[in-house]
Amino acid sequence: MNFAPQVSPNTPMLAADRFSDKQMAVMRATMRLVVVQGIHATPMSQIAKEAGVAAGTIYHYFTGKEELFAVLYGMLKEQMGAALLRDDDPRQPYNKRFQQFWRNLYRFFVEHPTEFEFLELCERSPIISEDIRAEHMRHYQPGLNFLNIGIKTRVLCDMPLDLMSATIYSSIATTVRYIRQRKEAQTLESNEEYTILNTAMQSCWNSVKWF
Amino acid sequence: MNFAPQVSPNTPMLAADRFSDKQMAVMRATMRLVVVQGIHATPMSQIAKEAGVAAGTIYHYFTGKEELFAVLYGMLKEQMGAALLRDDDPRQPYNKRFQQFWRNLYRFFVEHPTEFEFLELCERSPIISEDIRAEHMRHYQPGLNFLNIGIKTRVLCDMPLDLMSATIYSSIATTVRYIRQRKEAQTLESNEEYTILNTAMQSCWNSVKWF
DNA sequence: TAATACAAATTGAACGTTCATTCGGTTGCA
DNA sequence: TGCAACCGAATGAACGTTCAATTTGTATTA
């Protein structure tokens, strides 16, 4: 069920553009409310109100609450995958590219705090089924390939691929959470973020580089 | 509200023993159901049934659903703090002690998968208030002190303490999740766990040691 | 030892509320 | 004119919580 604007099937639209305004409004409202109140405490009626839409309208676009979450989760994962690859230059040395990827995800999360928190919530909640979760792993694939090359060429240490990717993701997420906390507490000096970011990135590189 | 068995106030009981059988049954049932269904989808009535207790009994021990979660969260945090310090020998070299701590948490989580998953859920869900969360940070304190010494003596790298502790925790949690997945998929050879654990621990140490 | 008394523990039906979802109707565009 | 988009009151199921009644455990009395 998806009555979004159609284009030729050869130009794959991504993320946001695939959805109508109302659809996006509903999804954005969902994120905003859920990160503050939790899934268990945000009723569809409130989502509708926050989105400026009638309750029934949500059911025009989504079959129910579960699908709403799944579609939203998928959209965010796709955006993440796109952000990951930004400005990648394959001619650069391996660890430069690694740092580019790391920074890309970091920036995406820092610039999209609500999306970040919502994903963090979903990642560990049974509201997203294992199937949906596995399906959206594909957005990561280029990153996994990149890591795999590093392992094979002994630039990266001998660690199971999935463990390594999870480790790196954790490093980024942890850093983002830390920075956000410091920003909220307003204890972050002007260019301290830059220093911390570099320390965290270096630390992450040290944890996966060949040793 | 806590009608648990009393002892002299000088012998601080910890964790599980503080609660009556029924109380524990309720908390355990809560964990079991929540990690499978999510907070939003586990009603009190079901918790009561799973615990072998009448609905009203829950409200004899807890003021409501929220307090039930908070108390459960606190108990698990306390158990975690106790597990962390097991077999610590201050005469050992710094990185041996570090490894002991790392392994302690790792084992605690691997041996208590339901508790682990429940905590992971709580850690990112607004169901636990910031206050409750901050209050139970104290169970971590010895670990934080240990890290602080490492930073001061330049055994560990110059990284904000909170970021470092979160990084280490993430490393452990990520490893536990990875191992659990492999166990579930039954693709884990006999002593592969030991190899992976050591790789992950080494990787973690590399990410925080002085560089 | 048996009888009594009393409070804490426990029960589960009942209550009022809130929830996800439905549906008959209206709007606006092609 | 027709059809998708949209509305919001209505619906019935399910929820968290309450409470009057009952059981259990234990201390007290005779």
Coordinates of C-alpha atoms (C1' of nucleotides) in Angstrom, one line a residue:
Chain A
M1 CA 0.0 0.0 0.0
N2 CA 1.8 3.1 -1.3
F3 CA 0.1 5.7 -3.3
A4 CA 3.1 7.9 -3.7
P5 CA 3.9 9.9 -6.9
Q6 CA 5.1 7.6 -9.7
V7 CA 8.2 7.9 -11.9
S8 CA 9.7 5.7 -14.5
P9 CA 11.0 2.5 -12.9
N10 CA 14.5 3.1 -14.3
T11 CA 15.3 6.1 -12.2
P12 CA 15.4 4.7 -8.7
M13 CA 14.1 7.4 -6.4
L14 CA 15.5 7.3 -3.0
A15 CA 14.5 8.0 0.5
A16 CA 12.4 11.1 1.2
D17 CA 11.2 11.8 -2.4
R18 CA 9.4 8.5 -2.6
F19 CA 6.8 9.6 -0.2
S20 CA 4.0 12.2 -0.4
D21 CA 4.0 15.2 1.9
K22 CA 1.4 13.8 4.2
Q23 CA 3.2 10.5 4.4
M24 CA 6.4 12.3 5.3
A25 CA 4.6 14.4 7.9
V26 CA 3.3 11.2 9.5
M27 CA 6.7 9.6 9.6
R28 CA 8.4 12.7 10.9
A29 CA 5.8 13.1 13.6
T30 CA 6.2 9.5 14.6
M31 CA 10.0 9.9 15.0
R32 CA 9.6 13.1 17.0
L33 CA 7.1 11.6 19.5
V34 CA 8.7 8.2 19.8
V35 CA 12.1 9.5 20.8
V36 CA 10.6 11.5 23.6
Q37 CA 7.8 9.2 24.8
G38 CA 8.8 5.7 23.7
I39 CA 6.9 3.4 21.3
H40 CA 4.7 2.1 24.1
A41 CA 3.4 5.6 24.9
T42 CA 2.7 7.2 21.5
P43 CA -0.8 6.5 20.2
M44 CA -1.7 6.8 16.6
S45 CA -4.1 9.6 17.5
Q46 CA -1.2 11.7 18.8
I47 CA 0.9 10.9 15.7
A48 CA -2.0 12.1 13.6
K49 CA -2.4 15.3 15.5
E50 CA 1.3 16.1 15.5
A51 CA 1.4 15.4 11.8
G52 CA -1.6 17.7 11.2
V53 CA -3.5 14.9 9.6
A54 CA -6.7 13.0 10.4
A55 CA -6.3 9.6 12.1
G56 CA -7.8 7.8 9.2
T57 CA -5.3 9.3 6.8
I58 CA -2.5 7.3 8.3
Y59 CA -4.3 4.2 7.4
H60 CA -4.6 5.4 3.8
Y61 CA -0.8 5.1 3.6
F62 CA 0.1 2.4 6.0
T63 CA -1.7 -0.8 6.8
G64 CA -1.1 -0.2 10.5
K65 CA 1.2 0.9 13.2
E66 CA 3.7 -1.9 12.6
E67 CA 4.0 -1.1 8.9
L68 CA 4.4 2.6 9.7
F69 CA 7.4 1.8 11.8
A70 CA 8.9 -0.7 9.3
V71 CA 8.6 1.8 6.4
L72 CA 10.1 4.6 8.5
Y73 CA 12.9 2.4 9.6
G74 CA 13.6 1.4 6.0
M75 CA 13.7 5.0 4.8
L76 CA 16.1 6.0 7.5
K77 CA 18.4 3.0 6.8
E78 CA 18.4 3.9 3.2
Q79 CA 19.3 7.5 3.9
M80 CA 22.1 6.2 6.2
G81 CA 23.5 4.1 3.4
A82 CA 23.5 7.0 1.0
A83 CA 25.2 9.3 3.6
L84 CA 27.9 6.6 4.2
L85 CA 29.2 6.8 0.7
R86 CA 29.3 10.5 0.2
D87 CA 32.6 12.0 -1.2
D88 CA 34.3 8.6 -1.3
D89 CA 37.4 8.6 -3.5
P90 CA 38.7 5.1 -4.3
R91 CA 42.1 6.6 -5.2
Q92 CA 42.7 7.7 -1.7
P93 CA 44.7 5.4 0.7
Y94 CA 42.7 2.9 2.7
N95 CA 42.7 4.6 6.0
K96 CA 41.8 8.0 4.5
R97 CA 38.7 6.3 3.0
F98 CA 38.0 4.7 6.3
Q99 CA 38.0 8.0 8.0
Q100 CA 35.8 9.5 5.3
F101 CA 33.2 6.8 5.9
W102 CA 33.5 7.2 9.6
R103 CA 33.0 10.9 9.4
N104 CA 30.1 10.6 7.0
L105 CA 28.1 8.5 9.4
Y106 CA 29.1 10.7 12.3
R107 CA 27.9 13.8 10.5
F108 CA 24.7 12.2 9.3
F109 CA 23.8 11.3 12.9
V110 CA 24.9 14.6 14.4
E111 CA 22.9 16.5 11.8
H112 CA 19.9 14.3 12.2
P113 CA 19.6 13.7 15.9
T114 CA 15.9 12.7 15.9
E115 CA 16.6 10.1 13.2
F116 CA 19.6 8.9 15.1
E117 CA 17.7 8.4 18.3
F118 CA 14.8 6.7 16.6
L119 CA 17.1 4.3 14.8
E120 CA 18.9 3.5 18.1
L121 CA 15.5 2.7 19.6
C122 CA 14.5 0.5 16.7
E123 CA 17.8 -1.3 16.5
R124 CA 17.2 -3.0 19.8
S125 CA 13.4 -3.2 19.9
P126 CA 11.3 -6.1 18.8
I127 CA 9.0 -3.7 17.0
I128 CA 11.1 -4.2 13.9
S129 CA 11.0 -7.8 12.9
E130 CA 14.2 -9.8 12.1
D131 CA 13.1 -10.0 8.5
I132 CA 12.7 -6.3 8.0
R133 CA 16.0 -5.8 9.7
A134 CA 17.8 -8.3 7.5
E135 CA 16.2 -6.9 4.4
H136 CA 17.7 -3.4 5.0
M137 CA 21.2 -4.7 5.7
R138 CA 21.8 -4.3 2.0
H139 CA 22.2 -0.5 2.4
Y140 CA 25.3 -1.3 4.3
Q141 CA 26.8 -3.6 1.6
P142 CA 29.3 -1.2 0.1
G143 CA 30.7 -0.6 3.5
L144 CA 31.0 -4.3 4.2
N145 CA 32.8 -4.8 0.9
F146 CA 35.2 -2.1 1.8
L147 CA 36.0 -3.7 5.2
N148 CA 36.3 -7.1 3.6
I149 CA 39.0 -5.8 1.3
G150 CA 40.8 -4.3 4.3
I151 CA 40.8 -7.6 6.1
K152 CA 41.9 -9.6 3.0
T153 CA 44.9 -7.3 2.4
R154 CA 45.9 -7.3 6.0
V155 CA 45.3 -3.6 6.4
L156 CA 42.6 -4.4 9.0
C157 CA 43.0 -7.0 11.7
D158 CA 41.7 -10.6 11.4
M159 CA 38.2 -10.2 12.9
P160 CA 34.9 -11.6 11.7
L161 CA 33.4 -9.1 9.3
D162 CA 30.1 -8.7 11.1
L163 CA 31.8 -8.1 14.4
M164 CA 34.1 -5.5 12.9
S165 CA 31.3 -3.6 11.2
A166 CA 29.3 -3.7 14.4
T167 CA 32.3 -2.5 16.3
I168 CA 32.8 0.5 14.0
Y169 CA 29.1 1.4 14.0
S170 CA 29.2 1.3 17.8
S171 CA 32.2 3.6 17.9
I172 CA 30.4 6.1 15.8
A173 CA 27.1 5.8 17.7
T174 CA 28.9 6.1 21.1
T175 CA 30.7 9.2 19.9
V176 CA 27.5 10.8 18.6
R177 CA 25.7 10.1 21.9
Y178 CA 28.6 11.6 23.9
I179 CA 28.7 14.7 21.8
R180 CA 25.0 15.2 22.0
Q181 CA 25.0 14.9 25.7
R182 CA 27.8 17.4 26.0
K183 CA 25.9 19.8 23.7
E184 CA 22.7 19.4 25.7
A185 CA 24.6 20.1 28.9
Q186 CA 26.3 23.1 27.1
T187 CA 29.7 22.1 28.3
L188 CA 31.2 21.8 24.9
E189 CA 33.8 24.4 24.0
S190 CA 33.9 25.8 20.5
N191 CA 36.3 23.5 18.7
E192 CA 36.3 20.7 21.3
E193 CA 34.0 18.7 19.1
Y194 CA 36.6 18.5 16.4
T195 CA 39.3 17.3 18.9
I196 CA 36.9 14.7 20.4
L197 CA 35.8 13.5 17.0
N198 CA 39.4 12.9 15.9
T199 CA 40.3 11.1 19.1
A200 CA 37.3 8.8 18.7
M201 CA 38.0 8.2 15.1
Q202 CA 41.6 7.4 15.8
S203 CA 40.6 5.1 18.6
C204 CA 38.2 3.3 16.3
W205 CA 40.9 2.9 13.7
N206 CA 43.3 1.5 16.3
S207 CA 40.7 -1.0 17.3
V208 CA 40.4 -2.5 13.8
K209 CA 43.7 -1.9 12.1
W210 CA 46.2 -4.7 11.6
F211 CA 48.1 -5.5 14.8
Chain B
M1 CA 6.6 0.4 48.7
N2 CA 8.6 -2.7 49.4
F3 CA 7.4 -5.3 51.9
A4 CA 10.5 -7.6 51.4
P5 CA 12.0 -9.6 54.2
Q6 CA 13.9 -7.5 56.6
V7 CA 17.5 -7.9 57.9
S8 CA 19.7 -5.7 60.1
P9 CA 20.4 -2.5 58.3
N10 CA 24.2 -3.0 58.6
T11 CA 24.4 -5.9 56.3
P12 CA 23.6 -4.4 52.9
M13 CA 21.7 -7.0 50.9
L14 CA 22.2 -6.9 47.3
A15 CA 20.3 -7.5 44.2
A16 CA 18.1 -10.6 44.1
D17 CA 17.9 -11.2 47.8
R18 CA 16.2 -8.0 48.5
F19 CA 13.0 -9.1 46.9
S20 CA 10.4 -11.7 47.8
D21 CA 9.8 -14.7 45.6
K22 CA 6.7 -13.2 44.0
Q23 CA 8.4 -9.9 43.4
M24 CA 11.2 -11.7 41.6
A25 CA 8.8 -13.8 39.6
V26 CA 7.1 -10.7 38.4
M27 CA 10.4 -9.0 37.4
R28 CA 11.7 -12.1 35.7
A29 CA 8.4 -12.5 33.8
T30 CA 8.6 -8.9 32.7
M31 CA 12.1 -9.4 31.3
R32 CA 11.2 -12.5 29.5
L33 CA 8.2 -11.1 27.8
V34 CA 9.6 -7.6 27.1
V35 CA 12.7 -8.9 25.2
V36 CA 10.4 -10.9 22.9
Q37 CA 7.5 -8.6 22.5
G38 CA 8.7 -5.1 23.3
I39 CA 7.6 -2.9 26.1
H40 CA 4.7 -1.5 24.0
A41 CA 3.2 -5.0 23.6
T42 CA 3.5 -6.6 27.0
P43 CA 0.4 -5.8 29.2
M44 CA 0.4 -6.1 32.9
S45 CA -2.2 -8.9 32.6
Q46 CA 0.3 -11.0 30.7
I47 CA 3.1 -10.3 33.0
A48 CA 0.9 -11.5 35.9
K49 CA 0.0 -14.7 34.1
E50 CA 3.6 -15.4 33.1
A51 CA 4.7 -14.8 36.7
G52 CA 1.9 -17.1 38.1
V53 CA 0.4 -14.3 40.0
A54 CA -2.8 -12.3 40.1
A55 CA -2.8 -8.9 38.4
G56 CA -3.5 -7.2 41.7
T57 CA -0.4 -8.7 43.3
I58 CA 1.9 -6.7 41.1
Y59 CA 0.4 -3.6 42.5
H60 CA 1.1 -4.7 46.0
Y61 CA 4.8 -4.6 45.3
F62 CA 5.0 -1.8 42.6
T63 CA 3.1 1.4 42.3
G64 CA 2.6 0.8 38.6
K65 CA 4.2 -0.3 35.4
E66 CA 6.7 2.4 35.3
E67 CA 8.1 1.7 38.8
L68 CA 8.2 -2.0 38.0
F69 CA 10.5 -1.2 35.1
A70 CA 12.6 1.2 37.2
V71 CA 13.1 -1.3 40.0
L72 CA 13.9 -4.1 37.6
Y73 CA 16.4 -1.8 35.8
G74 CA 18.0 -0.9 39.1
M75 CA 18.4 -4.4 40.2
L76 CA 20.1 -5.5 37.0
K77 CA 22.4 -2.5 37.1
E78 CA 23.4 -3.4 40.6
Q79 CA 24.1 -7.0 39.6
M80 CA 26.2 -5.8 36.7
G81 CA 28.2 -3.6 39.0
A82 CA 28.9 -6.5 41.3
A83 CA 29.8 -8.8 38.4
L84 CA 32.2 -6.2 37.1
L85 CA 34.5 -6.3 40.1
R86 CA 34.7 -10.1 40.5
D87 CA 38.2 -11.5 41.1
D88 CA 39.9 -8.1 40.7
D89 CA 43.4 -8.2 42.1
P90 CA 44.9 -4.7 42.5
R91 CA 48.4 -6.1 42.5
Q92 CA 48.1 -7.2 38.9
P93 CA 49.4 -5.0 36.1
Y94 CA 47.0 -2.4 34.7
N95 CA 46.1 -4.1 31.5
K96 CA 45.6 -7.5 33.2
R97 CA 43.0 -5.9 35.5
F98 CA 41.5 -4.2 32.5
Q99 CA 41.1 -7.6 30.8
Q100 CA 39.6 -9.0 34.0
F101 CA 36.9 -6.3 34.1
W102 CA 36.2 -6.7 30.4
R103 CA 35.8 -10.5 30.7
N104 CA 33.7 -10.1 33.8
L105 CA 31.1 -8.0 32.0
Y106 CA 31.3 -10.2 29.0
R107 CA 30.6 -13.4 31.0
F108 CA 27.8 -11.8 33.0
F109 CA 26.0 -10.8 29.8
V110 CA 26.6 -14.1 28.0
E111 CA 25.4 -16.0 31.1
H112 CA 22.4 -13.8 31.5
P113 CA 21.1 -13.2 28.0
T114 CA 17.6 -12.1 29.0
E115 CA 19.0 -9.6 31.4
F116 CA 21.4 -8.4 28.8
E117 CA 18.7 -7.9 26.1
F118 CA 16.4 -6.2 28.6
L119 CA 19.1 -3.7 29.6
E120 CA 19.9 -3.0 26.0
L121 CA 16.3 -2.1 25.5
C122 CA 16.0 0.0 28.6
E123 CA 19.3 1.8 27.9
R124 CA 17.8 3.5 24.8
S125 CA 14.2 3.7 25.7
P126 CA 12.5 6.7 27.4
I127 CA 10.7 4.3 29.7
I128 CA 13.5 4.8 32.1
S129 CA 13.7 8.4 33.2
E130 CA 17.0 10.3 33.1
D131 CA 16.9 10.5 36.9
I132 CA 16.7 6.8 37.4
R133 CA 19.4 6.3 34.9
A134 CA 21.7 8.8 36.5
E135 CA 21.0 7.4 40.0
H136 CA 22.2 3.9 39.0
M137 CA 25.4 5.2 37.4
R138 CA 27.0 4.8 40.9
H139 CA 27.2 1.0 40.4
Y140 CA 29.8 1.8 37.7
Q141 CA 31.9 4.1 39.9
P142 CA 34.8 1.7 40.7
G143 CA 35.2 1.1 37.0
L144 CA 35.3 4.8 36.3
N145 CA 37.9 5.3 39.0
F146 CA 40.0 2.6 37.5
L147 CA 39.8 4.1 34.0
N148 CA 40.6 7.6 35.5
I149 CA 43.8 6.3 37.0
G150 CA 44.8 4.8 33.7
I151 CA 44.2 8.1 31.9
K152 CA 46.1 10.1 34.6
T153 CA 49.1 7.8 34.4
R154 CA 49.1 7.7 30.6
V155 CA 48.5 4.1 30.4
L156 CA 45.3 4.9 28.6
C157 CA 44.9 7.5 25.9
D158 CA 43.7 11.1 26.5
M159 CA 40.0 10.7 26.0
P160 CA 37.1 12.1 28.0
L161 CA 36.3 9.6 30.7
D162 CA 32.7 9.2 29.9
L163 CA 33.4 8.6 26.2
M164 CA 36.0 6.0 27.1
S165 CA 33.7 4.1 29.4
A166 CA 30.9 4.2 26.9
T167 CA 33.4 3.0 24.2
I168 CA 34.5 0.0 26.3
Y169 CA 30.9 -0.9 27.3
S170 CA 29.9 -0.8 23.6
S171 CA 32.8 -3.1 22.7
I172 CA 31.6 -5.6 25.2
A173 CA 28.0 -5.3 24.3
T174 CA 28.8 -5.6 20.6
T175 CA 30.8 -8.7 21.2
V176 CA 28.1 -10.3 23.3
R177 CA 25.5 -9.6 20.6
Y178 CA 27.8 -11.1 17.9
I179 CA 28.5 -14.2 19.9
R180 CA 24.8 -14.7 20.7
Q181 CA 23.9 -14.4 17.1
R182 CA 26.4 -17.0 16.1
K183 CA 25.3 -19.3 18.8
E184 CA 21.7 -18.9 17.7
A185 CA 22.6 -19.7 14.1
Q186 CA 24.7 -22.6 15.4
T187 CA 27.7 -21.6 13.3
L188 CA 30.1 -21.3 16.2
E189 CA 32.8 -23.9 16.4
S190 CA 33.8 -25.3 19.8
N191 CA 36.6 -23.0 20.9
E192 CA 35.9 -20.2 18.4
E193 CA 34.2 -18.2 21.1
Y194 CA 37.5 -18.0 23.0
T195 CA 39.4 -16.8 19.9
I196 CA 36.8 -14.2 19.1
L197 CA 36.5 -13.0 22.7
N198 CA 40.3 -12.4 22.8
T199 CA 40.3 -10.6 19.5
A200 CA 37.5 -8.4 20.6
M201 CA 39.2 -7.7 24.0
Q202 CA 42.5 -6.9 22.3
S203 CA 40.7 -4.7 19.8
C204 CA 39.1 -2.9 22.7
W205 CA 42.4 -2.4 24.5
N206 CA 44.0 -1.1 21.4
S207 CA 41.2 1.5 21.1
V208 CA 41.8 3.0 24.6
K209 CA 45.5 2.3 25.4
W210 CA 48.0 5.2 25.2
F211 CA 49.0 6.0 21.6
Chain C
dT1 C1' -2.3 -27.4 72.4
dA2 C1' -6.1 -25.2 70.6
dA3 C1' -8.5 -21.1 69.9
dT4 C1' -8.4 -16.3 68.7
dA5 C1' -7.0 -12.2 66.5
dC6 C1' -5.0 -9.5 63.3
dA7 C1' -2.3 -7.9 59.5
dA8 C1' 0.0 -8.8 55.4
dA9 C1' -0.4 -11.2 51.1
dT10 C1' -3.0 -12.5 47.4
dT11 C1' -6.9 -12.8 44.5
dG12 C1' -9.6 -11.8 40.1
dA13 C1' -13.7 -9.5 38.6
dA14 C1' -14.9 -4.9 37.6
dC15 C1' -14.0 0.0 36.2
dG16 C1' -13.1 3.7 33.4
dT17 C1' -10.0 5.0 30.0
dT18 C1' -7.5 4.8 26.0
dC19 C1' -6.1 2.6 22.1
dA20 C1' -5.7 1.0 17.0
dT21 C1' -8.6 0.7 13.5
dT22 C1' -12.9 1.3 10.6
dC23 C1' -16.0 3.5 7.7
dG24 C1' -19.5 6.5 5.8
dG25 C1' -19.0 10.8 4.1
dT26 C1' -16.6 15.1 1.9
dT27 C1' -13.3 17.4 -0.8
dG28 C1' -10.5 18.5 -4.7
dC29 C1' -8.4 17.5 -8.8
dA30 C1' -8.3 15.3 -13.7
Chain D
dT1 C1' -18.2 12.6 -13.6
dG2 C1' -15.1 9.7 -11.2
dC3 C1' -11.7 8.4 -8.2
dA4 C1' -8.0 9.0 -5.0
dA5 C1' -7.1 11.7 -1.0
dC6 C1' -8.7 12.9 3.2
dC7 C1' -11.5 13.5 7.3
dG8 C1' -13.0 12.5 12.2
dA9 C1' -16.7 10.5 14.9
dA10 C1' -17.7 5.8 16.0
dT11 C1' -16.4 1.1 17.6
dG12 C1' -15.1 -2.5 20.2
dA13 C1' -11.2 -4.6 22.1
dA14 C1' -7.6 -4.2 25.3
dC15 C1' -5.3 -1.7 28.7
dG16 C1' -3.6 -0.3 33.5
dT17 C1' -5.3 0.0 37.8
dT18 C1' -8.5 -0.6 41.8
dC19 C1' -10.8 -2.8 45.5
dA20 C1' -13.7 -5.8 48.2
dA21 C1' -13.2 -10.3 49.5
dT22 C1' -10.4 -14.2 50.8
dT23 C1' -6.4 -16.8 52.2
dT24 C1' -2.1 -17.2 54.7
dG25 C1' 1.2 -16.7 58.3
dT26 C1' 2.2 -15.5 62.8
dA27 C1' 1.8 -13.8 67.3
dT28 C1' -1.2 -13.9 71.5
dT29 C1' -4.1 -15.7 74.7
dA30 C1' -6.4 -19.3 77.5

